Amino acid sequence: MYKVTPVNENFKHMLHGADYNPDQWLDTPEIIDEDMRLFKLANCNGMSVGIFSWATLEPEEDKYDFSFLDNILDKVAAAGGKIILATPSGARPKWMSDKYKEVLRVANDGTRNFFGVRHNHCYTSPVYREKITKINRLLAERYKDHPALYAWHISNEFGGECYCDLCLGAFKNWLKEKYSNDINKLNFQWWTKFWSHTYSSFDQIEFPSPKGETQVHGLNLDFKRFVTHQTTDFIKAECEPLREITPNIPITTNLMWPFFDLNYHELKKSLDFISFDNYPMWHAPQGDLHEASFTALAHDWYRSLMHKPFLMMESTPSLVNWKPINKLKKPGVNILSSLQAVAHGSDSVQYFQWRKSRGSSEKLHGAVVDHCGHENTRVFKEVSELGAILKKLDDVVGSYTKTEAAILFDYENLWALNDAQGYNRYDKKLIETVHKFYQPFWKRGINTEIIGYDDDFSKYSVIIAPMLYMVNDKLIDKFDAYVKNGGTLVATYMLGTVNENDLCYLGGWPGGKLKEIFGIWNEEIDSLYPQESNGMRAKSGKEYKVVDYCELIHANSAEVLATYTDDFYKGMPAVCVNNYGKGKAYYIACRDTGEFTDALIGYLAEQNNLAKAINIDLPAGTTAQSRENGKDKFIFLQNYNDFDVEISLDKTYYELINGNTLSGKVTLNAYSVLILKTDC
Amino acid sequence: MYKVTPVNENFKHMLHGADYNPDQWLDTPEIIDEDMRLFKLANCNGMSVGIFSWATLEPEEDKYDFSFLDNILDKVAAAGGKIILATPSGARPKWMSDKYKEVLRVANDGTRNFFGVRHNHCYTSPVYREKITKINRLLAERYKDHPALYAWHISNEFGGECYCDLCLGAFKNWLKEKYSNDINKLNFQWWTKFWSHTYSSFDQIEFPSPKGETQVHGLNLDFKRFVTHQTTDFIKAECEPLREITPNIPITTNLMWPFFDLNYHELKKSLDFISFDNYPMWHAPQGDLHEASFTALAHDWYRSLMHKPFLMMESTPSLVNWKPINKLKKPGVNILSSLQAVAHGSDSVQYFQWRKSRGSSEKLHGAVVDHCGHENTRVFKEVSELGAILKKLDDVVGSYTKTEAAILFDYENLWALNDAQGYNRYDKKLIETVHKFYQPFWKRGINTEIIGYDDDFSKYSVIIAPMLYMVNDKLIDKFDAYVKNGGTLVATYMLGTVNENDLCYLGGWPGGKLKEIFGIWNEEIDSLYPQESNGMRAKSGKEYKVVDYCELIHANSAEVLATYTDDFYKGMPAVCVNNYGKGKAYYIACRDTGEFTDALIGYLAEQNNLAKAINIDLPAGTTAQSRENGKDKFIFLQNYNDFDVEISLDKTYYELINGNTLSGKVTLNAYSVLILKTDC
Amino acid sequence: MYKVTPVNENFKHMLHGADYNPDQWLDTPEIIDEDMRLFKLANCNGMSVGIFSWATLEPEEDKYDFSFLDNILDKVAAAGGKIILATPSGARPKWMSDKYKEVLRVANDGTRNFFGVRHNHCYTSPVYREKITKINRLLAERYKDHPALYAWHISNEFGGECYCDLCLGAFKNWLKEKYSNDINKLNFQWWTKFWSHTYSSFDQIEFPSPKGETQVHGLNLDFKRFVTHQTTDFIKAECEPLREITPNIPITTNLMWPFFDLNYHELKKSLDFISFDNYPMWHAPQGDLHEASFTALAHDWYRSLMHKPFLMMESTPSLVNWKPINKLKKPGVNILSSLQAVAHGSDSVQYFQWRKSRGSSEKLHGAVVDHCGHENTRVFKEVSELGAILKKLDDVVGSYTKTEAAILFDYENLWALNDAQGYNRYDKKLIETVHKFYQPFWKRGINTEIIGYDDDFSKYSVIIAPMLYMVNDKLIDKFDAYVKNGGTLVATYMLGTVNENDLCYLGGWPGGKLKEIFGIWNEEIDSLYPQESNGMRAKSGKEYKVVDYCELIHANSAEVLATYTDDFYKGMPAVCVNNYGKGKAYYIACRDTGEFTDALIGYLAEQNNLAKAINIDLPAGTTAQSRENGKDKFIFLQNYNDFDVEISLDKTYYELINGNTLSGKVTLNAYSVLILKTDC
């Protein structure tokens, strides 16, 4: 089931480096030379280049100049480093937009954007695809045998939509295919009789728009699906020449977090490995403990996309410049935050950016090298120190993460739920709820995955399924089999409200066989104002605070574990469990403030003997994750408190950072990490 | 003066039913059959159909299919029910927008909307009028003799504006007529010399727009008047074939609340009876007592439009889906809220919606029949229970509401005041002020009307005239006659600032003869920040808190009843009364927090012997309204508290719901109603 | 250095009057006659006319009618008054927009505005310039010898941008000139390699737009510079015929406050004297003391633009109508607020408006004459009382303000800083910081100037330079010379981050020689959340609260005066001073809440013997400013408290308002002024 999978078979070291834009400094070659000196001094070995270089590479149509890339690839190779080479579609040259208007996006009011910013291109435009394919082919042919070439980095942070006629044509075709060219199938699934929106033909379809249609949820949902489809299709077009010419160079694109507008479960199919850009808000009002577990969730989420190591493609060594308040990382936090990524499965620590640009909008974004230009800064020193640590982690590269627990998340469910009119209309809080269920695993040091509807459920002892408003018959069958075969499934309020096209299940909620699996019927759902609360009383007598949602459910075959303490539904079931086949199906009918969720996960972890990264009690604010390579197990003990804590080890370990042996009581310093090594 | 006026002479029962969209379920005729079974089980007798059915009725241009309506009307008739038949202009088929772009609205930036949502049509478009008139004619001819046909429901929830060239042409013509084709009359009334906006001809007129003119208040005001005119004109066009073919079938359209963008005092002239959609926010942070009196205000407002019974055309049996937080109604509240409507003059309890739609944006809106599809729900049972009560109220149908007190409200005054630059610029609070004056009547069980400038004032002993910023000479004359003849008139701050075209009165405020009627001169008006307050001290020595507005008035002939306690105008008059002819004119120069208003209304009620629905003291949170049919008087005792209260009756009554005789101390349960019957 | 400079050599009285719009009242000549009676009664002597009269003066193209102006100028002259004559470009007639679309502005989305409101014209349009030049020529020729003509008032409250193709052409030309027609110079300064935005030619330039480019700061900055350039160019075009025909009539335009979108340091070059519109928010939640010093700052700011007396061109005698809450001025406050202007260098008290207009958007704005039309109002009486005082101030006219302290402010720095991505991204608070440094001078009665980068620094003993994010080499050289020659310079966080094109200084902050002047290196800058704070401890041991920004600086040659008390940079320098040449350069690395700033300014004032308007201790809430005419010194003692205070005079003075002699303890009434006269 598990195997060791380095991103690039030919480079078995942790990657350490940054986005690097030497094309901005061609006038001052001495700065580029200095970069190479600092590159080594910082213990770096990998650079991402060419991300926004199209105007430099092709200054006039069909006139190319690769000299700066030649130079950089050679220099980095000479310094013992590797290159993640970007395709330049993240931004296009001015001449292209001027000559071919169609490459620019059209907004949802039907007007075309002007040239500017980045992204801002049509994913359908044949001209744009032709241009990017051509330059990708040239890049691949030129560098296919270059020793520095490590991976391809397709474009940059894909996102956004285009509403042009070319895209509309593609959308109509996509719909025709989905609905077997039968407009009445579409009419039924979109329930277009409502408000007299019946279509006579696919030609009548228009995009959703605030100037037109916003209320047909089936249209909204299919449009979002189409955007993922078309973006993925664009990536595939970009990849075609690369796969042909450099079949052994792995391909990725840098995903974003938190970002849910593209269905990464679909988009990942066009990639060879996952990478993402990681920008936690340390030292913010929500607190470092919140941020630590929310960032841990991100890492687990992206590792789970392919169930193998990923790259952290961007992070900042100090601060960012685009948040409302841009704080410095405190001493130690860059190392802690970077090793957190590795703990969860990253085989890299990459920064945005190597050197602060001199002008334009990201000149104040943190970098390894500041405007002062030298190495005598707090930030540079910490980067260099981290680089030295990463050099000790060769054995961790490609290692896997063993998991027995999973949280189920579906991008399309999120879209449909957030678009749903009802409940708390503007603040459904699905992501917060996923996080709320994730935290109790994290604080116990239980490796966890975030999986999708298409994943194999049988690998997990426990699956949490929060707020699955939108389901489908196949999923229900998978649930049925999973629980029958002994799985523990935990679902919540809103389960099984609509099918995959946002049509309500008839016959009572949760839809179809879910009523049997969970042994309940959900008659009504009450939404609470933010200033309101209810309570639930468990069979033990313990009470928990309840907020936001209270479903009025009836227990059929299920056993009632807790009941409401207030309002007219006082005494009705709040939590149930149903013995179903060899397994158990829990239904949580209301949202608690976290205490109950934590107690439940603790109970389930015990009942199911969920393995912990290390078999000890972890003090508050600390956690542990583990990776294995078949021989060794690496345990990353992390302390997110701003004070030292004492930990009692269960046995003797070798600690990789300091290179010594530890046992018994050890001190884990404020904002620090220990990497323990033991046998698998 | 009063008479018994049922909506439809041929049906003297309370109407109970819902908006019904069987066209969404034509694929599953068994569901429609089940609807008929449930219809009877729910004690219903009336359905509104066809509201958004255009695409079903005319799937292609000039190809009609009325079969589903034939079927439903027959089925409902067979079940002993009645049909409120809608004209389908609330939304148009896609083919129509595609072929005739002009049917779609143009936004105030001059760009045309895309197809989508509902409404969204041009009220001027000849094509649209031709299309709707044609289908209305076909509907009227087809169903004119159908036994189920009870009333016409024109379109749906009229609102919004169109800024197309056709509308601009109509606007210019409307202005030409208003200003006798003399552009200088318009220039004077709009005071266009200000900022050099003088027009040379009517052809130069443009619509107000955030991209152009926003600051000519006369233009803004006339534009809003035109929107009401053109909407009414559209309704009249819709009605023409109906009035010709079915002269005995009464016509309505469903008004909205709270909604003030159309002048319902004008729009009502195109209708035979009033109906409106009633969606109170029970159990919200503002509290049920607030919501009870605010909803009572709505009912009285719409009854007063024609001074006769109306229909509550929509309400929800459980929750809605379009509020930020969508709460369930607690047990009993649907019956209470429904009978509140009847108490205030409704001859119906109609719901939106009969059955939850399966898809699209209102699928989560409350309904009599939920997605589970059966009758075994809390909501269905309460609907059915209410239906049984309504069957006992045949004698109430068409009965009238005797009133001696009125509150004066003018839609155009609201528009002008809200558009006025000055005072608290963005939050004038006229509607809240109307409500503040309404509450003291409501809590005392005094039947009250909300009347317009054109109503007959002589019917009322007391008239409250809050915040009449915009008046006209005819109104001033009516005030003069009213007070001289013995009436009690209560006006407030901002009285008589501008005339009907928003030109200030010269010579001091309040304008013209108002200074004599009220015996005061208003020199200045101070606006207070939300965190500020002042006070007023009554002659009795009692003090009240004052907020928002303090006018610096001088008492001429008036007697000073209260003076300010603070600021540099301490000691100046805050409340005056002027003996004028046989009557009294009160002037309230500042806004109080409610305590003073309550005391004043209590005093005036006593002084003027205003009749109460029942001659007892009503505990807090309860109220009573009465209706009479010339023989019987029906008293609706209501308790909006979530606890029981005890009431001491003044005599013996027959109670209709439970069918027993009551006297002395009786318990009025939490969230419940008693309907007492006595002689007139 | 100082001299007496009346605005108009031929009129050596304080100007007192208002914006006057008799063109709105041509139908009622009796009202204009009444105006003249009231004009004298109000002790007025100056009227601004013609500001929005274009439609009256040129009702059809090329048909002119100056009769109303003839009449008014004659009448005002007969009443002994003066006229400030406006050019009418503040709004254009409807016929012009209809015939020449190009006169209307284009918005930043590329769509042209509709006719409406005021301003809203293209500054580049040849047609518009031709039209305004022609009517200006006619006005100048007609009134050049009129005895009432006092000054020209160009247009009204310039502001806003146009994005039309004519403006784009002008922008491209402006850029070509700035960058010597070398597109690569522009590419370098705008750092266009970032995100592949390199231009091949000036023809490729587009305006910044939310629909296109927003992230190229060099473009944003140059665009704002261009807007100032083009506006100034328009003013120059307007002035051309006036300067030719009436060379002795001084020209101004009414500036706004607080308004920073145009660089007044540039725009002033087209004017002969400064005037501005002054609308403080008295009695608002922020308190009168805040408002008093913020308004004082405005007066000093505008006086400093030309270092000579200015006119307060607009103010309200009572309230305005465009603020969210529009409060009355309390008794005395109009006199206090008006004499505050005079205290700081105004030679006028002008109001908007003389008479409330009858209709349109400013009808509820305060005026000397209310809608009641007579003089028996609180407001009129106070205006008249003030007029009588102003008549006693002939000797003050043209007198100068001696200053030894200055605050450095640069409009372009503000634009660049606010556009910068980083720090607190949306709330940099530069203006608040200027005010924070201004207050300690103001409360001590120390005359202060607000100067620009081009001003002569050598005149000042102390210069405060807050938040100079954007500097240039010339400025650095001026700082160098200033401090070397004995000046005291105080700079703060963010100093010297970028050069004049928003390119970062390389080699460490603050840029270039600033590191030597201040003796520090600024390694990093931490931004704090609003709920956070740090502290600084001065050498004295005293601690101050620190918020928003903390720089991590290193003292090289500088002496550390205070260090941080918290966070990981506890103990690092927070404030330093560097002895440099004969002077001192202070660097403040963090923002304090005001207490430290106050202490520092107090210390510097003492150390540098900064002269005070009057050599006494001023109670809280009072201040003093002085003006001199070479013979007399006038001291304006002001009390902004709502209670009386006692003041101990240092010697005997003649008091101008009451015409008596004062010495020893005197009472300064709530909201009042005393004007003391003494020898220079």
Coordinates of C-alpha atoms in Angstrom, one line a residue, chain A residues 101-406:
Chain A
K101 CA -7.6 40.5 -27.9
E102 CA -9.0 37.1 -27.4
V103 CA -6.2 36.1 -25.0
L104 CA -7.6 38.4 -22.4
R105 CA -10.4 37.4 -20.1
V106 CA -14.0 38.5 -20.3
A107 CA -15.7 39.4 -17.0
N108 CA -19.1 38.1 -16.0
D109 CA -20.7 41.3 -17.2
G110 CA -19.6 40.4 -20.7
T111 CA -16.9 43.1 -21.1
R112 CA -13.4 42.2 -21.9
N113 CA -10.6 43.0 -19.4
F114 CA -7.8 45.3 -20.2
F115 CA -4.2 44.2 -20.2
G116 CA -2.9 44.0 -16.7
V117 CA -2.0 42.1 -13.5
R118 CA -1.2 38.4 -13.9
H119 CA -3.5 35.4 -14.9
N120 CA -6.2 37.3 -16.8
H121 CA -6.1 35.0 -19.7
C122 CA -8.8 33.0 -21.5
Y123 CA -8.2 29.2 -21.0
T124 CA -10.1 28.4 -24.2
S125 CA -8.5 30.8 -26.7
P126 CA -6.9 28.8 -29.5
V127 CA -4.4 31.6 -30.1
Y128 CA -3.3 31.5 -26.5
R129 CA -3.0 27.8 -26.5
E130 CA -1.0 27.9 -29.7
K131 CA 1.4 30.5 -28.2
I132 CA 2.0 28.7 -25.0
T133 CA 2.3 25.3 -26.6
K134 CA 4.9 26.7 -28.9
I135 CA 7.1 28.3 -26.3
N136 CA 6.7 25.2 -24.0
R137 CA 8.0 23.1 -26.9
L138 CA 11.0 25.3 -27.3
L139 CA 11.8 25.3 -23.6
A140 CA 11.5 21.5 -23.5
E141 CA 13.7 21.0 -26.5
R142 CA 16.3 23.4 -25.3
Y143 CA 16.6 22.1 -21.7
K144 CA 15.6 18.5 -22.0
D145 CA 19.1 17.3 -21.3
H146 CA 20.2 20.0 -18.9
P147 CA 21.5 18.5 -15.7
A148 CA 19.7 21.2 -13.6
L149 CA 16.2 20.4 -14.8
Y150 CA 14.3 18.8 -11.9
A151 CA 10.6 19.4 -12.7
W152 CA 8.1 21.5 -14.7
H153 CA 6.1 24.2 -13.0
I154 CA 3.1 24.8 -15.2
S155 CA 2.0 28.5 -15.2
N156 CA 1.3 29.9 -11.7
E157 CA -1.5 29.6 -9.2
F158 CA -4.4 28.7 -11.6
G159 CA -7.7 30.4 -10.8
G160 CA -10.5 32.5 -12.2
E161 CA -12.9 32.3 -15.0
C162 CA -13.5 33.7 -18.4
Y163 CA -16.9 34.6 -19.8
C164 CA -16.0 35.1 -23.5
D165 CA -17.8 33.6 -26.4
L166 CA -15.1 31.0 -27.0
C167 CA -15.6 29.8 -23.4
L168 CA -19.3 29.9 -23.8
G169 CA -19.0 27.6 -26.9
A170 CA -16.8 25.2 -24.9
F171 CA -19.3 25.3 -22.0
K172 CA -22.2 24.4 -24.4
N173 CA -20.2 21.5 -25.7
W174 CA -19.4 20.3 -22.3
L175 CA -23.0 20.5 -21.3
K176 CA -24.1 18.6 -24.5
E177 CA -21.7 15.9 -23.6
K178 CA -22.7 15.7 -20.0
Y179 CA -26.4 15.6 -20.8
S180 CA -26.2 13.3 -23.8
N181 CA -27.2 16.1 -26.1
D182 CA -30.7 16.0 -24.6
I183 CA -31.8 19.5 -23.5
N184 CA -34.6 18.0 -21.4
K185 CA -32.2 16.0 -19.3
L186 CA -30.5 19.3 -18.5
N187 CA -33.9 21.0 -17.9
F188 CA -34.8 18.3 -15.4
Q189 CA -31.5 18.4 -13.5
W190 CA -31.4 22.1 -13.4
W191 CA -35.1 22.1 -12.5
T192 CA -35.7 24.9 -15.0
K193 CA -39.5 24.9 -14.8
F194 CA -38.9 27.0 -11.7
W195 CA -39.3 30.6 -12.7
S196 CA -40.0 29.5 -16.3
H197 CA -36.3 29.0 -17.3
T198 CA -36.8 26.0 -19.6
Y199 CA -34.3 25.9 -22.4
S200 CA -35.3 24.7 -25.9
S201 CA -31.8 24.0 -27.0
F202 CA -28.2 24.1 -25.8
D203 CA -27.7 27.2 -27.9
Q204 CA -29.8 29.1 -25.5
I205 CA -27.5 28.6 -22.6
E206 CA -25.8 31.7 -21.1
F207 CA -23.2 31.9 -18.3
P208 CA -24.4 32.8 -14.8
S209 CA -24.0 36.5 -14.3
P210 CA -25.0 39.1 -11.8
K211 CA -26.4 40.9 -14.8
G212 CA -28.6 37.8 -15.7
E213 CA -28.9 34.5 -14.1
T214 CA -27.7 33.8 -10.6
Q215 CA -30.5 31.6 -9.2
V216 CA -30.3 28.4 -11.1
H217 CA -28.1 26.4 -8.8
G218 CA -27.6 23.6 -11.4
L219 CA -26.2 26.1 -13.8
N220 CA -24.0 27.6 -11.2
L221 CA -22.7 24.2 -10.2
D222 CA -22.1 23.0 -13.7
F223 CA -20.4 26.2 -14.6
K224 CA -18.0 25.7 -11.7
R225 CA -17.4 22.2 -12.9
F226 CA -16.8 23.5 -16.4
V227 CA -14.2 26.0 -15.1
T228 CA -12.3 23.1 -13.4
H229 CA -12.6 21.1 -16.6
Q230 CA -11.5 23.9 -18.9
T231 CA -8.6 24.8 -16.6
T232 CA -7.5 21.2 -16.5
D233 CA -7.9 21.0 -20.2
F234 CA -5.6 24.0 -20.6
I235 CA -3.0 22.4 -18.3
K236 CA -3.1 19.2 -20.4
A237 CA -2.5 21.3 -23.5
E238 CA 0.4 23.0 -21.9
C239 CA 1.8 19.6 -20.9
E240 CA 1.5 17.9 -24.2
P241 CA 4.9 19.0 -25.7
L242 CA 6.6 18.6 -22.3
R243 CA 5.4 15.0 -21.9
E244 CA 6.5 14.2 -25.4
I245 CA 10.0 15.7 -25.2
T246 CA 10.8 15.2 -21.5
P247 CA 8.9 12.1 -20.4
N248 CA 10.9 11.7 -17.3
I249 CA 10.7 15.2 -15.9
P250 CA 7.7 15.3 -13.5
I251 CA 5.1 18.0 -13.9
T252 CA 3.3 20.1 -11.3
T253 CA 1.5 23.4 -10.8
N254 CA 1.5 25.3 -7.6
L255 CA -1.8 25.0 -5.9
M256 CA -3.1 27.6 -3.4
W257 CA -4.4 27.4 0.1
P258 CA -7.0 28.2 1.3
F259 CA -8.5 28.0 -2.2
F260 CA -11.5 25.9 -3.2
D261 CA -12.7 27.4 -6.5
L262 CA -11.1 24.7 -8.6
N263 CA -11.8 21.1 -7.9
Y264 CA -8.3 19.8 -7.2
H265 CA -9.5 16.2 -7.1
E266 CA -10.1 16.7 -10.8
L267 CA -7.2 19.0 -11.7
K268 CA -4.6 16.7 -10.1
K269 CA -5.3 14.2 -12.8
S270 CA -3.2 16.4 -15.2
L271 CA -0.2 16.4 -12.9
D272 CA 2.6 14.1 -11.8
F273 CA 3.0 15.4 -8.3
I274 CA 1.4 18.0 -6.1
S275 CA 2.9 21.3 -4.9
F276 CA 1.3 24.2 -3.2
D277 CA 2.0 27.7 -1.8
N278 CA 1.8 27.9 1.9
Y279 CA 1.3 31.2 3.7
P280 CA 0.1 30.7 7.3
M281 CA -0.6 33.9 9.3
W282 CA 1.7 33.4 12.3
H283 CA 1.2 35.6 15.4
A284 CA -2.2 36.8 14.2
P285 CA -5.2 37.4 16.5
Q286 CA -6.6 33.9 16.0
G287 CA -3.5 32.6 17.6
D288 CA -0.6 30.3 16.6
L289 CA -2.3 27.2 17.8
H290 CA -5.2 27.7 15.5
E291 CA -2.8 28.5 12.6
A292 CA -0.7 25.5 13.3
S293 CA -3.5 23.0 13.0
F294 CA -5.1 24.9 10.1
T295 CA -1.7 24.7 8.3
A296 CA -1.3 21.1 9.2
L297 CA -4.7 20.5 7.6
A298 CA -3.4 22.1 4.4
H299 CA -0.4 19.9 4.3
D300 CA -2.4 16.7 4.9
W301 CA -5.0 17.8 2.4
Y302 CA -2.4 18.2 -0.4
R303 CA -0.5 15.1 0.5
S304 CA -3.8 13.2 0.4
L305 CA -4.5 14.3 -3.1
M306 CA -1.9 11.8 -4.4
H307 CA -1.2 10.0 -1.1
K308 CA 2.5 10.7 -1.6
P309 CA 5.0 13.4 -0.8
F310 CA 4.5 16.8 -2.3
L311 CA 6.5 20.0 -2.6
M312 CA 5.9 23.1 -0.6
M313 CA 6.5 25.3 -3.6
E314 CA 6.2 28.7 -2.0
S315 CA 6.4 30.1 1.6
T316 CA 7.9 33.2 3.0
P317 CA 11.1 33.3 5.0
S318 CA 9.9 36.4 6.9
L319 CA 6.6 38.2 6.1
V320 CA 4.2 38.7 3.2
N321 CA 3.0 41.9 1.8
W322 CA -0.6 41.2 0.8
K323 CA -2.2 40.6 4.1
P324 CA -4.0 43.4 5.9
I325 CA -1.3 43.5 8.6
N326 CA 2.1 42.0 7.6
K327 CA 3.9 40.7 10.6
L328 CA 7.4 39.3 11.0
K329 CA 7.9 35.7 11.8
K330 CA 9.5 35.4 15.3
P331 CA 12.9 33.7 15.7
G332 CA 12.6 30.0 15.1
V333 CA 9.3 30.2 13.4
N334 CA 10.6 29.9 9.9
I335 CA 12.4 26.7 10.8
L336 CA 9.3 25.4 12.7
S337 CA 6.9 26.3 9.9
S338 CA 9.2 24.8 7.2
L339 CA 9.7 21.5 9.1
Q340 CA 6.0 21.3 9.7
A341 CA 5.7 21.0 5.9
V342 CA 8.3 18.2 5.9
A343 CA 6.6 16.5 8.9
H344 CA 3.3 16.3 6.9
G345 CA 4.9 15.0 3.7
S346 CA 6.7 17.8 1.9
D347 CA 10.0 17.0 0.3
S348 CA 10.9 20.7 -0.1
V349 CA 11.1 24.0 1.6
Q350 CA 10.8 26.6 -1.2
Y351 CA 10.3 30.3 -0.7
F352 CA 8.7 33.1 -2.5
Q353 CA 11.1 34.8 -3.1
W354 CA 14.8 34.6 -3.4
R355 CA 15.5 38.3 -3.7
K356 CA 13.1 41.2 -3.2
S357 CA 12.3 42.8 -6.5
R358 CA 13.2 46.4 -6.7
G359 CA 9.9 47.7 -7.9
S360 CA 6.3 46.8 -8.5
S361 CA 3.8 45.2 -6.1
E362 CA 5.8 42.5 -4.4
K363 CA 8.9 44.5 -3.6
L364 CA 8.0 44.5 0.1
H365 CA 7.3 40.7 0.2
G366 CA 9.7 38.8 2.3
A367 CA 12.7 37.1 0.6
V368 CA 15.9 35.3 1.5
V369 CA 17.9 38.2 0.2
D370 CA 16.7 41.7 1.2
H371 CA 17.3 45.0 -0.5
C372 CA 20.4 45.4 1.6
G373 CA 21.8 42.6 -0.5
H374 CA 24.0 40.9 2.0
E375 CA 23.8 37.8 4.2
N376 CA 24.0 39.6 7.6
T377 CA 20.3 39.6 8.3
R378 CA 18.3 37.6 10.8
V379 CA 16.2 36.1 8.0
F380 CA 19.1 35.0 5.9
K381 CA 20.8 33.4 8.9
E382 CA 17.7 31.4 9.8
V383 CA 17.3 30.2 6.2
S384 CA 20.9 29.1 6.1
E385 CA 20.4 27.2 9.5
L386 CA 17.4 25.5 8.1
G387 CA 19.2 24.5 5.0
A388 CA 21.8 22.8 7.1
I389 CA 19.1 20.8 8.9
L390 CA 17.5 19.8 5.6
K391 CA 20.7 18.3 4.4
K392 CA 20.4 15.8 7.3
L393 CA 17.0 14.6 6.0
D394 CA 18.0 12.6 2.9
D395 CA 16.4 9.5 4.3
V396 CA 13.1 11.2 4.7
V397 CA 12.8 12.1 1.0
G398 CA 10.0 10.1 -0.6
S399 CA 8.9 8.5 2.6
Y400 CA 5.2 7.9 3.2
T401 CA 2.7 8.8 5.8
K402 CA 0.7 6.0 7.4
T403 CA -2.9 6.9 8.1
E404 CA -6.0 5.2 9.6
A405 CA -8.3 8.1 9.9
A406 CA -9.8 10.3 7.2

